[in-house]
Coordinates of C-alpha atoms and ligand atoms in Angstrom, one line a residue:
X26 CA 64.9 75.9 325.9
X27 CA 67.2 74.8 322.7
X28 CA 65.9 71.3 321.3
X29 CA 69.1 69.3 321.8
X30 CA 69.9 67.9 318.1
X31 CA 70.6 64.0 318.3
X32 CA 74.5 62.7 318.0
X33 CA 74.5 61.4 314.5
X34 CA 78.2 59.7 313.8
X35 CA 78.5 59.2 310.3
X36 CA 80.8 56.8 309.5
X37 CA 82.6 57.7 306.1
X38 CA 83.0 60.2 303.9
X39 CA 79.4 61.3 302.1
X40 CA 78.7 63.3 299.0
X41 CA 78.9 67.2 300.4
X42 CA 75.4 68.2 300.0
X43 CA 74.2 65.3 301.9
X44 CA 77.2 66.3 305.3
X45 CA 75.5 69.6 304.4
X46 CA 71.7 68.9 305.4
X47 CA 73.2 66.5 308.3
X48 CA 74.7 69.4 309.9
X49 CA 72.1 71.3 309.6
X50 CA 69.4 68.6 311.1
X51 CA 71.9 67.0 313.3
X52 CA 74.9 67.2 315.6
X53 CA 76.3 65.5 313.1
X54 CA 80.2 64.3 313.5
X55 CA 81.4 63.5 309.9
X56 CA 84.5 61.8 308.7
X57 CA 86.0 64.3 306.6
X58 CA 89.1 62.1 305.7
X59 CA 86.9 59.2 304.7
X60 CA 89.1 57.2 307.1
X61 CA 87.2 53.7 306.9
X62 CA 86.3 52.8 311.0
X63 CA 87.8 49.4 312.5
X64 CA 86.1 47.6 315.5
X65 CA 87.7 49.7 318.0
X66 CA 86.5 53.3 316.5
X67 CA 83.2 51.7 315.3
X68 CA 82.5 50.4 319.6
X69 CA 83.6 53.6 320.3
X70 CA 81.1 55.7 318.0
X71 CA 78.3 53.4 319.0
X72 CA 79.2 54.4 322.7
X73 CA 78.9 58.3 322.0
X74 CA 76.2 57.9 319.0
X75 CA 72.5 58.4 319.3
X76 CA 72.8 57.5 315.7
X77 CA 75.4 55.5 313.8
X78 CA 74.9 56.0 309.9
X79 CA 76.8 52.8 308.6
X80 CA 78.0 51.8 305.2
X81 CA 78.6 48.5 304.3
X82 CA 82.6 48.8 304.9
X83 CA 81.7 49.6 308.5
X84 CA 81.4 46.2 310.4
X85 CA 78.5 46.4 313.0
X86 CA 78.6 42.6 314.8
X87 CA 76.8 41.8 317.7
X88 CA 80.8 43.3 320.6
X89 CA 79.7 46.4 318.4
X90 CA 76.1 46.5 319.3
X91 CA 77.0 45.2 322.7
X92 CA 79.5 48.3 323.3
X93 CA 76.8 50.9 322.8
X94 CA 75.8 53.0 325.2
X95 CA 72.1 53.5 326.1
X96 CA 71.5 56.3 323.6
X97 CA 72.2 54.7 320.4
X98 CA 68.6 54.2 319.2
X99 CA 69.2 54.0 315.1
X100 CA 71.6 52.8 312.8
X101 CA 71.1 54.4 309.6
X102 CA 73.0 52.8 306.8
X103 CA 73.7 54.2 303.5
X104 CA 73.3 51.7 301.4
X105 CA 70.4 49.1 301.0
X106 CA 72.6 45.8 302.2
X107 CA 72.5 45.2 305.7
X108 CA 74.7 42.0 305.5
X109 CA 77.7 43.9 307.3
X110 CA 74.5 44.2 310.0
X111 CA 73.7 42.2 312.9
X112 CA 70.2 43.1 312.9
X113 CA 68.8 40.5 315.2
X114 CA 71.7 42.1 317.9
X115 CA 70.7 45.3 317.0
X116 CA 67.0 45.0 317.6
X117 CA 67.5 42.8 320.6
X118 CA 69.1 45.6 322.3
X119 CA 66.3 48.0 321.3
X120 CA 68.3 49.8 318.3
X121 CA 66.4 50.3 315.1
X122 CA 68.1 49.6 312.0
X123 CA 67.4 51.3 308.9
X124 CA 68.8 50.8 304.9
X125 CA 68.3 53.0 301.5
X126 CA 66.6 50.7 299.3
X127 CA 64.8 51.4 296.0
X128 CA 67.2 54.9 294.8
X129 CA 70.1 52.9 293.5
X130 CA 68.0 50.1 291.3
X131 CA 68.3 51.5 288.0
X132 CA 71.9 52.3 288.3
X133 CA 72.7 49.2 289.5
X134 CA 70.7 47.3 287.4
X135 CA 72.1 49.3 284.1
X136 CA 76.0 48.3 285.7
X137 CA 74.4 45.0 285.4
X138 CA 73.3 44.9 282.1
X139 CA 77.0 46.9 281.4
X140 CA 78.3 43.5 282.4
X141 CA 76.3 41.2 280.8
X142 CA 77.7 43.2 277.6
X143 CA 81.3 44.0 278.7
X144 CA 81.9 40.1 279.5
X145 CA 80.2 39.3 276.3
X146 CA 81.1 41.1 273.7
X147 CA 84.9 41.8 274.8
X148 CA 84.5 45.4 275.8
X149 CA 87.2 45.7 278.7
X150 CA 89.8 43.5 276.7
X151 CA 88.8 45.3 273.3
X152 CA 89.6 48.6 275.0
X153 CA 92.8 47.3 276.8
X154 CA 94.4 46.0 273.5
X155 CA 93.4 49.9 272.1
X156 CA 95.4 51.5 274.8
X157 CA 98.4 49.1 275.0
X158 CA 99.3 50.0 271.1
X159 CA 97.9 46.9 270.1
X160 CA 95.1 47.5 267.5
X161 CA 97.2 46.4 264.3
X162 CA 93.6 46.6 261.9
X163 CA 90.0 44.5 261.8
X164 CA 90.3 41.3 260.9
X165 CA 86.9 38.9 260.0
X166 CA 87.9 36.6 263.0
X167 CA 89.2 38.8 265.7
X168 CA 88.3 39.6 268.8
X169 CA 84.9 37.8 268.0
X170 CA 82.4 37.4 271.5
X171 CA 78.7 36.3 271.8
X172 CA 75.7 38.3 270.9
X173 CA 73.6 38.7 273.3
X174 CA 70.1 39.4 271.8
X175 CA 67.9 35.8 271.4
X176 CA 70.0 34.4 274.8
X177 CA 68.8 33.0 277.9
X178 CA 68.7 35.1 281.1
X179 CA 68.3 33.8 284.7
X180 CA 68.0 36.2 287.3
X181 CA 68.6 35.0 290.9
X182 CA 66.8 37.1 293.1
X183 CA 63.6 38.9 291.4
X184 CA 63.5 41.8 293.8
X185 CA 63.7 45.6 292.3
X186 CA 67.1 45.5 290.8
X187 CA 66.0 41.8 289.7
X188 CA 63.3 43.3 287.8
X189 CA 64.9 46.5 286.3
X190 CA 67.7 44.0 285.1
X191 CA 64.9 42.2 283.4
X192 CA 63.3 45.0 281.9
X193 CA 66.4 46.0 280.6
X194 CA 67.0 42.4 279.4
X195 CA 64.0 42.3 277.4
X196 CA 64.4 45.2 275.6
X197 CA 68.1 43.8 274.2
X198 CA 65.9 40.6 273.0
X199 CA 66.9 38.4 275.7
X200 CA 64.5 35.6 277.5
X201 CA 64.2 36.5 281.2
X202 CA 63.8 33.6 283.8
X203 CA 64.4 33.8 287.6
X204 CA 64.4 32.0 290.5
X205 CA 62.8 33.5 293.6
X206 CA 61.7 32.6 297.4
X207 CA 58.4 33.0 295.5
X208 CA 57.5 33.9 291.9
X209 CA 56.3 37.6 291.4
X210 CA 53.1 38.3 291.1
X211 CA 51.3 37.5 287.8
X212 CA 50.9 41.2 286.9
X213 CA 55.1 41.8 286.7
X214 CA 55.9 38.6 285.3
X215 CA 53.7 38.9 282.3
X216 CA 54.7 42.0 281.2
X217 CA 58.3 40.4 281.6
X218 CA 57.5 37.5 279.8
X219 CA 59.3 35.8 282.5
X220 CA 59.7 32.1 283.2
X221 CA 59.7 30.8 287.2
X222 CA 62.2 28.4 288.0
X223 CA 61.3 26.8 291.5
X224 CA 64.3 24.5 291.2
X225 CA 67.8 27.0 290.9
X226 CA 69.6 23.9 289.7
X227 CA 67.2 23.3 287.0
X228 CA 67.8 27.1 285.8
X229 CA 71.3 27.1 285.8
X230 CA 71.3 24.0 283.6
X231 CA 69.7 26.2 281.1
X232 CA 70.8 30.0 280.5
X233 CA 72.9 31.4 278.8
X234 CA 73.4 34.1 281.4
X235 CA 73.1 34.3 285.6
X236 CA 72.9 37.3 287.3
X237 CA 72.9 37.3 291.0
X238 CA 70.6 39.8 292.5
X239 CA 69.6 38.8 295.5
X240 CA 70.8 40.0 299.0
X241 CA 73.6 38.2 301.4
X242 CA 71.6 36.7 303.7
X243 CA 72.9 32.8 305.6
X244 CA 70.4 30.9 303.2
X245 CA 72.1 32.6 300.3
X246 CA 75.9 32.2 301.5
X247 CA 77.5 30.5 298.6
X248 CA 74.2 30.0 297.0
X249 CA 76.1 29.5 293.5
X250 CA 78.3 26.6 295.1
X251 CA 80.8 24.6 293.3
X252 CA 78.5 21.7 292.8
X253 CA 76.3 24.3 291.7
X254 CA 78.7 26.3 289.0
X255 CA 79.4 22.8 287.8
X256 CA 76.1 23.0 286.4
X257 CA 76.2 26.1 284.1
X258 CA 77.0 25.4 280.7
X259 CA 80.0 25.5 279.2
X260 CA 79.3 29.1 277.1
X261 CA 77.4 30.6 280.1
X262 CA 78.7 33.8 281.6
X263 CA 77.9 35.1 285.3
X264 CA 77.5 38.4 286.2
X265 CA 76.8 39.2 290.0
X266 CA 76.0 42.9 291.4
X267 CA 74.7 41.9 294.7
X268 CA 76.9 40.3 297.1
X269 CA 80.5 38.4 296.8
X270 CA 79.3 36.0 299.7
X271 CA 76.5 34.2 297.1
X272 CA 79.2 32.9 295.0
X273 CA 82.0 30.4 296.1
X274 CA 84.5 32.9 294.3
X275 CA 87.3 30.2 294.3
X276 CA 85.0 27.5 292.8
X277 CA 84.3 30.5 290.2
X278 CA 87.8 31.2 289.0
X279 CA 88.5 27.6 288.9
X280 CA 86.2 26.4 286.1
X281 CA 86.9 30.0 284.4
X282 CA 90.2 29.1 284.3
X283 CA 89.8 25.8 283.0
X284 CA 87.4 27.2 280.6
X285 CA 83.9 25.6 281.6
X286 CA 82.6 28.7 281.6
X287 CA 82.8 30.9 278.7
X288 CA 82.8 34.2 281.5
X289 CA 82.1 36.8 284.4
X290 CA 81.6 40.1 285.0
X291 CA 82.1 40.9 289.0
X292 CA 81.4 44.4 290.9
X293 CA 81.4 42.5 294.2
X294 CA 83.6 39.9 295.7
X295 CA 83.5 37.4 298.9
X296 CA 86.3 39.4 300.7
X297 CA 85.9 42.5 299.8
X298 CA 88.3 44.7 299.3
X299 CA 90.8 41.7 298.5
X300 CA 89.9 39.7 295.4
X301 CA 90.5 35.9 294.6
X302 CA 94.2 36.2 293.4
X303 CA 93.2 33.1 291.0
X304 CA 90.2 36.0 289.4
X305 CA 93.0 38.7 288.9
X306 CA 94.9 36.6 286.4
X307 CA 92.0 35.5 284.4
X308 CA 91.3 36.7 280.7
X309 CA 87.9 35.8 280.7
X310 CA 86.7 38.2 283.5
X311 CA 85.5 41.5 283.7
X312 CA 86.6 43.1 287.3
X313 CA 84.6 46.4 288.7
X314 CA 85.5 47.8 292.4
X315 CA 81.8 47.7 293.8
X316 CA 80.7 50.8 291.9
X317 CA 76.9 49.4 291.0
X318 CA 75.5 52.5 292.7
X319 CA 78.1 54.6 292.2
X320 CA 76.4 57.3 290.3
X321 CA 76.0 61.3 291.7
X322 CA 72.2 60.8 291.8
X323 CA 72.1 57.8 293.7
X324 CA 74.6 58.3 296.0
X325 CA 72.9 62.2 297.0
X326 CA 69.7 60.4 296.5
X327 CA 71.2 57.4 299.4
X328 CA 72.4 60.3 301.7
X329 CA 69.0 61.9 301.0
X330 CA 67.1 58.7 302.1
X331 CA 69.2 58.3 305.3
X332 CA 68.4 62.0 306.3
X333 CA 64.4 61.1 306.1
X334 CA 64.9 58.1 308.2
X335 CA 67.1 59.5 310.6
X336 CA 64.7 62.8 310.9
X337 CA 61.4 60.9 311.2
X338 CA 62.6 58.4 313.5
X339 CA 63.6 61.4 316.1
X340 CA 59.9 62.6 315.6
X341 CA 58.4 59.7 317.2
X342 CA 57.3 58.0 314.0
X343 CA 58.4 54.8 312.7
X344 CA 61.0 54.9 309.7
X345 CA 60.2 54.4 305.9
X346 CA 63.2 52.1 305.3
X347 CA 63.3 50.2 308.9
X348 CA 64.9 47.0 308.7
X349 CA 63.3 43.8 310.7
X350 CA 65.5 40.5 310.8
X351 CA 62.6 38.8 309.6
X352 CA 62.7 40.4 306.4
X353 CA 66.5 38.9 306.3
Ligands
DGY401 C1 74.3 48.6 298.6 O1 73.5 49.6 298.7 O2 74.2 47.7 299.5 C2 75.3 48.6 297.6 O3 76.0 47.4 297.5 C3 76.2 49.8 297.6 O4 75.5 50.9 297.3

């Protein structure tokens, strides 16, 4: 008798070799048109789906999870987040969730270190002036911005991409400190030459650079708050890769635009896909539309990684990238 291939509803549209190998493993229903799913069509999917493989525009909340029929047994996102995710709902019900860590760390931590640069050094506002007709010749005191070789770097968040940023750091002759749940062990933060900070506060006080890197979880909403930003110093640029929700975005734009920090460099935003109005008008900002792990590698290598936890959860065997909400 035919082994019946489990319901896999995929949510958006995902790089063609990976729809390929899905098809072939799976009854696979894919969204061709890359037609991003409301509530409505998401409830609906989770009541036909043995799987749902989620990305972080797809909003799986606890009506979702509670509109599943008895089959749905994994959600397999693309994407390591799981903050669009109610986990605890999800395993409550008996539904495994699953995320793609680990293949999009360099990329994301070399878009990082792209906007440490860009913000910087100008690069984005050099680069518009080019193309607007407005390079009228080099002049000794022109579009001058801050090197950043010798310059502090605090990291929040020293997970994988926390590291690769700091690796990367290192190697452009920065200072790498972070702040962490827990410093890493002795082992990585030797060979990083990198300074704990226990005390966030205390760090911020101090760097010439933040980078966020840590996951949106509730301890970290608006981590960077306004009484926070207030302490950065006034030449300090902010650069954050990870999630909008860790930085009060309003409270952001306000002291860029009064100038108490020097800048920031953004690939994610608190309501994604809408963006602070105040940001948008700002000079001293450096915009990306969330494209950290937007490389061909990663994103196969993502589709690739949700295939594996799909097919080894339907053998029986627990996931390699299963998601507990203790881990959150
Ligand atoms: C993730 O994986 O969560 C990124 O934000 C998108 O790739």
């Amino acid at each position: 008798m035919p082994v019946r291939k489990p319901k896999v509803v995929v949510t958006r549209k995902l790089p063609d070799p990976v729809e390929t190998r899905m098809r072939e493993l799976f009854d696979a229903e894919l969204n061709l048109e890359d037609r991003p799913m409301n509530a409505a069509t998401l409830a609906e999917a989770a009541g036909r789906a043995d799987v749902l493989a989620t990305t972080l525009t797809d909003r799986i909340d606890a009506e979702v999870i509670a509109a599943a029929g008895p089959q749905l047994k994994l959600i397999a996102n693309f994407g390591a987040g799981v903050d669009h995710i109610d986990v605890a709902a999800a395993v409550a019900r008996g539904v495994t969730v699953t995320n793609t860590p680990g293949v999009l760390t360099e990329d994301t931590a070399d878009m990082t270190m792209a906007l440490i640069l860009a913000a910087a050094r100008r690069i984005v506002e050099g680069a518009s002036v080019v193309q607007a007709g407005g390079f009228s010749g080099w002049s000794p005191t022109w579009m001058m911005g801050r090197r950043i070789g010798g310059k502090r770097l605090g990291v929040i968040g020293m997970g994988r991409i926390g590291q690769a940023l700091a690796k990367r750091a290192k190697v452009f002759g920065m200072q790498v400190h972070y702040h962490n749940r827990k410093p890493v062990p002795a082992a990585v933060a030797d060979v990083l030459e990198a300074t704990y900070w226990e005390s966030l506060d205390q760090m911020l006080a101090r760097m010439d650079v933040i980078s966020v890197n840590c996951p949106h979880t509730p301890a970290t909403f608006h981590l960077l708050s306004a009484r926070r930003l207030k302490l950065l110093q006034p030449h300090a640029i902010l650069v954050n890769t990870a999630r909008g929700e860790v930085i009060d975005e309003s409270a952001l734009a306000d002291l860029l635009a009064r100038g108490q920090i020097a800048g920031a460099g953004l690939d994610v935003y608190e309501n994604e896909p809408t963006i602070n109005p105040k940001l948008l008008k700002l000079q001293n900002v450096v915009l990306l539309p969330h494209m950290g792990s937007a490389t061909v590698e990663a994103r196969i290598e993502m589709g690739e990684k949700v295939i594996v936890n799909i097919k080894t959860f339907m053998d029986g065997h627990r996931p390699p990238d299963r998601v507990l909400p203790e881990m959150l």
